[in-house]
Amino acid sequence: MLRAGEATGDVSERDIRRIQIRETIKTHLDKEKQLFAQGIKVLSLFFIDEVVKYRDYDRPDEKGEYARVFEEEYELLKAEYLSELAIDNEAYRKHLAGIAAAATHNGYFSIDKKTNRLKDPVVGVRAVDSDDVDAYDLILKDKERLLSFGEPTRFLFSHSALREGWDNPNVFVICMLKHSDNTISRRQEVGRGLRLSVDQHGDRMDHPAVVHDINVLTVVASESYKDFVSGLQKEIADTLTSRPRKATEAYFAGKTITTEAGPIEITPAMAKQIYRYLVKNDYSDDADQISKAYHEAKEAGILAELPDELKPHASEIFQLVDSVFSDAQLPKVEDGRKPKTNPLNDNFDKKEFQELWTRINRKAVFRVDFDSDELVRKCASALDDRLRVTPLQYTVKTGIQRDALTHEELIHATGFGENEQATYRADSVHSVVRYDLLGKIAELTELTRKTVAEILTRITAGVFGQFKQNPEHFISEASRIITEQKAAMVIERLAYDSLSECYEVDIFTGNQTGQDFSRASGKLKNHIYDYAITDSEIERRFAVELDAGNEVVVYAKLPRGFLIPTPVGDYNPDWAIAFREGSVKHIFFVAETKGTMSSMKLRQEENTKIECARKFFDEIGRRVTEDRVRYDVVTSYEKLMDIVGRAAT
């Protein structure tokens, strides 16, 4: 039995390298087709172990084996892609057709001063001289030119001995045309492509809604997917040795958490409850390590409830649990053979969806008018009521070596017995660091220094005196409370103004390369795509329920590019739903799916965005006299029907 990526019989290394080069070009063109319209130039980087394989001075054209193979495979794939490109993609067709195979690859290596030829650099030598001025200037100095569409170079060949300066933000594909060795780790090699990309204007592609869709690095490795991933994650884990690994009673006991009532120390009894909670719900394994189930449940918003005694401190306790390192927190590396595209189907063209899309695709801007004096009063009052800073503390432990030590005690470093421990407040410890209190809070809250100064002068002396006890905690807590008060006032006085500009249909077809089908639903009949790529188990269940609902004509998991501006960041709703006419009163609905309806369990930022979205859809609804779009947060299809059902009565 042969699986993807495996070979049998008379397969030479030369065959494998050709396949790697072909797969790299194919992946590059897939990514380029996806990102060209967004003004992002895609670069691919080949690592080789011998310069002669790319630049061979014994040949008349000086092209090494890899250079010749690259041009052969590139021409074949270029012709294939040009024949399959959509007719309306004329801009990318012209761009691709205009670049010759020989002009689109280049290499950067060190130069032998005597022969003026490329040479294999010595591994470990960080600084190398180069007389290859064009390649040096283009790749290391003139990055703006390299990232412009006018420069044909898109594929770069480099020796495996990496040096600083090779970092480029737009490396989307890395190919390892070399044997694995121990001189350079996979983490270092992969790190050359782990940079946020930029567009033709130099703007970083770091918008939270699309940053993880655009900035995806593909590695074409010379080893199996399993071996590469396990090796990479082991290297990453080895660099995180300082993080605690086990969620034991001993780890939790004695930790201090900060609550609104002040600092609280985790008692042995509380530590036992936390430990039992994790074990009972399979949130920790037999080795007392945090399990994948915990992280999945937390992301989906369906964590089991804590014991009653711990509920008042739930957020602080979960932060404590999150501080324990687990393998589930390692970067997720996906098999590039598994993802596939998820094209639009005929449901997208249904008149019901087109009517819904016409109602919600209008862009808008927000404005906020509020009284600064009122904000100052509310913030000062909230700080007096809720600002509690954990004083700096230090613990002194004394112990004495036992009189008689056994070999076992020496091996396990248990020859000392602790006989005394005392904790003191660090009132006598004075830092020489000068804090810009006003500047830092102004930066974190996006208020002026003058407004921050007015707030702080109105709080009581006792509350302000906590700044000396722990300046950094004072700044972070004060900023959080002020931001919450500002957000509440913003919602009260927020207004949206519609623009003439609308979202284009291409946001539904963008980012269609290499989707992660491990997060996909089953095949759907009423969704605008054949599958819904969901972010949680709640969304996956909701998609299945929507598809089975007789009242639903068509629905869409809204793409990440569909954004509503809010004062606390852009917001991307989950679903757009068109109901069968006559089955409910509000036939057009935009839904946000959450694991809980309790605003106490949602982060303040999430609550603010949801409230802003309500105002946004109220505003765009004023433009139509009938069939206005309704927006709400739902936990299930049953809850959704309850809302539209109530609206119909």
PDB file of N, CA, C and O in Angstrom, residues 359 620-628:
ATOM      1  N   ARG A 359     -28.305  43.666   1.349  1.00  0.00           N
ATOM      2  CA  ARG A 359     -28.704  44.421   2.539  1.00  0.00           C
ATOM      3  C   ARG A 359     -27.565  44.604   3.541  1.00  0.00           C
ATOM      4  O   ARG A 359     -27.583  45.541   4.334  1.00  0.00           O
ATOM      5  N   ILE A 620     -28.100  50.100   9.176  1.00  0.00           N
ATOM      6  CA  ILE A 620     -28.284  49.711   7.775  1.00  0.00           C
ATOM      7  C   ILE A 620     -29.730  49.292   7.516  1.00  0.00           C
ATOM      8  O   ILE A 620     -30.198  49.327   6.379  1.00  0.00           O
ATOM      9  N   GLY A 621     -30.456  48.924   8.590  1.00  0.00           N
ATOM     10  CA  GLY A 621     -31.856  48.551   8.433  1.00  0.00           C
ATOM     11  C   GLY A 621     -32.752  49.730   8.125  1.00  0.00           C
ATOM     12  O   GLY A 621     -33.848  49.570   7.585  1.00  0.00           O
ATOM     13  N   ARG A 622     -32.297  50.937   8.450  1.00  0.00           N
ATOM     14  CA  ARG A 622     -33.115  52.123   8.189  1.00  0.00           C
ATOM     15  C   ARG A 622     -33.233  52.414   6.704  1.00  0.00           C
ATOM     16  O   ARG A 622     -34.082  53.194   6.281  1.00  0.00           O
ATOM     17  N   ARG A 623     -32.350  51.797   5.892  1.00  0.00           N
ATOM     18  CA  ARG A 623     -32.366  52.064   4.454  1.00  0.00           C
ATOM     19  C   ARG A 623     -33.443  51.266   3.726  1.00  0.00           C
ATOM     20  O   ARG A 623     -33.661  51.465   2.542  1.00  0.00           O
ATOM     21  N   VAL A 624     -34.083  50.313   4.394  1.00  0.00           N
ATOM     22  CA  VAL A 624     -35.116  49.495   3.748  1.00  0.00           C
ATOM     23  C   VAL A 624     -36.404  49.594   4.548  1.00  0.00           C
ATOM     24  O   VAL A 624     -36.396  49.772   5.768  1.00  0.00           O
ATOM     25  N   THR A 625     -37.513  49.514   3.868  1.00  0.00           N
ATOM     26  CA  THR A 625     -38.817  49.640   4.527  1.00  0.00           C
ATOM     27  C   THR A 625     -39.370  48.299   4.964  1.00  0.00           C
ATOM     28  O   THR A 625     -40.228  48.233   5.840  1.00  0.00           O
ATOM     29  N   GLU A 626     -38.901  47.215   4.365  1.00  0.00           N
ATOM     30  CA  GLU A 626     -39.389  45.896   4.745  1.00  0.00           C
ATOM     31  C   GLU A 626     -38.255  44.886   4.683  1.00  0.00           C
ATOM     32  O   GLU A 626     -37.209  45.136   4.078  1.00  0.00           O
ATOM     33  N   ASP A 627     -38.470  43.728   5.329  1.00  0.00           N
ATOM     34  CA  ASP A 627     -37.473  42.654   5.369  1.00  0.00           C
ATOM     35  C   ASP A 627     -36.129  43.155   5.881  1.00  0.00           C
ATOM     36  O   ASP A 627     -35.067  42.909   5.295  1.00  0.00           O
ATOM     37  N   ARG A 628     -36.169  43.882   7.007  1.00  0.00           N
ATOM     38  CA  ARG A 628     -34.932  44.370   7.596  1.00  0.00           C
ATOM     39  C   ARG A 628     -34.139  43.201   8.180  1.00  0.00           C
ATOM     40  O   ARG A 628     -34.686  42.184   8.581  1.00  0.00           O
TER      41      ARG A 628
END
